């Protein structure tokens, strides 16, 4: 039996997460439009700067700030290649933090499928107001 599209793209998001360069949390994000991958991202350092895995973490208030989050990196990748994100689905191995949720919403993402819940309940109320569908991967 074939996998559902949601299961298929979540598997790819997990593979993308394997490229993460901060061992505190490996997260992958795949942006999909019309069943085609338009961009991917994982949590990692700015291109050209050292990685946590190589030089250690840059901790501020209990969070590593050396890396950019997977969602932000996926949006940046789309922007660098001139690809619109309006109407996309984001497949993310963990639910987005508040900052990344705001980036996804501002980027026109209409659906977010996530693996584990990670940290921020505010995304649920904001998604409801904005009409963004939030789907836990196990229920997809």
Coordinates of C-alpha atoms in Angstrom, one line a residue:
X1 CA 0.0 0.0 0.0
X2 CA 1.3 3.5 -0.9
X3 CA 2.0 6.0 1.8
X4 CA -0.2 9.1 2.1
X5 CA 1.3 12.3 0.8
X6 CA 1.6 13.6 4.4
X7 CA 3.5 10.5 5.5
X8 CA 5.8 10.7 2.4
X9 CA 6.7 14.3 3.0
X10 CA 7.1 13.8 6.7
X11 CA 9.6 11.0 6.0
X12 CA 11.5 13.5 3.8
X13 CA 11.4 16.1 6.5
X14 CA 13.0 13.6 8.9
X15 CA 15.7 12.9 6.4
X16 CA 16.3 16.7 6.0
X17 CA 16.6 16.9 9.8
X18 CA 19.6 14.5 9.6
X19 CA 21.6 17.4 8.1
X20 CA 21.1 19.6 11.2
X21 CA 24.3 20.9 12.7
X22 CA 23.1 21.6 16.3
X23 CA 22.9 18.5 18.4
X24 CA 20.5 20.0 20.8
X25 CA 17.6 19.5 18.4
X26 CA 17.6 18.2 14.8
X27 CA 14.6 19.7 12.9
X28 CA 13.8 19.4 9.3
X29 CA 11.3 21.4 7.2
X30 CA 10.0 20.7 3.7
X31 CA 7.8 23.2 1.9
X32 CA 5.5 21.6 -0.6
X33 CA 3.1 23.1 -3.2
X34 CA 0.9 21.0 -5.4
X35 CA 2.7 17.8 -4.2
X36 CA 6.1 19.2 -5.3
X37 CA 8.9 20.1 -2.9
X38 CA 9.9 23.7 -3.4
X39 CA 12.4 24.1 -0.6
X40 CA 13.9 22.4 2.4
X41 CA 15.6 23.6 5.5
X42 CA 17.2 22.2 8.7
X43 CA 18.5 23.9 11.8
X44 CA 22.0 25.0 11.1
X45 CA 24.5 27.9 11.2
X46 CA 24.6 30.7 8.7
X47 CA 26.5 29.5 5.6
X48 CA 30.2 30.2 6.1
X49 CA 30.0 30.4 9.9
X50 CA 31.0 27.6 12.3
X51 CA 28.6 24.9 13.3
X52 CA 27.6 24.0 16.9
X53 CA 28.8 20.5 16.2
X54 CA 32.3 21.9 15.5
X55 CA 32.7 24.8 17.9
X56 CA 30.0 24.4 20.5
X57 CA 26.7 26.2 21.2
X58 CA 26.0 29.9 21.5
X59 CA 23.7 29.8 24.5
X60 CA 21.4 32.7 25.3
X61 CA 18.6 32.3 27.9
X62 CA 18.7 28.5 27.6
X63 CA 18.6 28.5 23.8
X64 CA 21.3 28.0 21.2
X65 CA 21.4 31.0 18.9
X66 CA 24.2 29.9 16.7
X67 CA 21.7 28.2 14.3
X68 CA 18.8 29.4 12.3
X69 CA 15.7 27.2 12.6
X70 CA 14.7 24.8 9.9
X71 CA 11.5 26.7 8.9
X72 CA 13.5 30.0 8.5
X73 CA 16.1 28.2 6.4
X74 CA 13.4 26.7 4.1
X75 CA 11.8 30.1 3.6
X76 CA 15.2 31.7 2.9
X77 CA 16.0 28.9 0.4
X78 CA 12.8 29.5 -1.4
X79 CA 13.5 33.3 -1.5
X80 CA 17.0 32.8 -2.8
X81 CA 15.6 30.8 -5.7
X82 CA 12.7 33.1 -6.4
X83 CA 10.1 30.6 -5.4
X84 CA 6.7 31.8 -3.9
X85 CA 5.6 30.1 -0.7
X86 CA 1.9 31.3 -0.9
X87 CA -0.4 28.3 -0.4
X88 CA 2.3 25.8 0.6
X89 CA 2.2 23.1 3.2
X90 CA 5.1 23.0 5.6
X91 CA 6.1 19.5 6.8
X92 CA 8.2 20.0 10.0
X93 CA 9.6 17.3 12.3
X94 CA 8.6 19.5 15.4
X95 CA 5.9 22.1 15.7
X96 CA 7.2 25.6 15.0
X97 CA 8.3 28.0 17.7
X98 CA 6.4 31.3 17.8
X99 CA 8.9 33.1 15.7
X100 CA 9.0 30.5 13.0
X101 CA 5.2 30.2 13.1
X102 CA 5.0 33.9 12.3
X103 CA 7.5 33.5 9.4
X104 CA 5.4 30.7 8.0
X105 CA 2.2 32.6 8.3
X106 CA 3.7 35.7 6.8
X107 CA 5.1 33.6 4.0
X108 CA 1.5 32.5 3.1
X109 CA 1.8 28.9 4.3
X110 CA -1.7 27.5 4.6
X111 CA -1.1 24.2 6.2
X112 CA 1.5 23.0 8.8
X113 CA 2.0 19.3 9.4
X114 CA 4.3 18.6 12.3
X115 CA 5.8 15.7 14.2
X116 CA 6.3 16.2 17.9
X117 CA 4.8 19.1 19.7
X118 CA 7.5 21.5 20.7
X119 CA 7.0 24.2 23.2
X120 CA 4.6 26.9 22.1
X121 CA 0.8 26.7 22.5
X122 CA 0.3 30.2 20.9
X123 CA 0.5 28.7 17.5
X124 CA -2.9 27.0 17.9
X125 CA -4.9 30.2 18.6
X126 CA -3.1 32.2 15.9
X127 CA -3.5 29.4 13.3
X128 CA -7.3 29.3 14.0
X129 CA -7.6 33.1 13.6
X130 CA -5.5 33.0 10.4
X131 CA -7.2 30.0 8.9
X132 CA -3.9 28.0 8.8
X133 CA -4.5 24.2 9.2
X134 CA -2.3 22.6 11.9
X135 CA -2.0 18.8 11.6
X136 CA -0.1 16.5 14.0
X137 CA 1.6 14.0 11.8
X138 CA 0.2 11.0 13.7
X139 CA -3.3 12.2 12.9
X140 CA -2.7 13.1 9.3

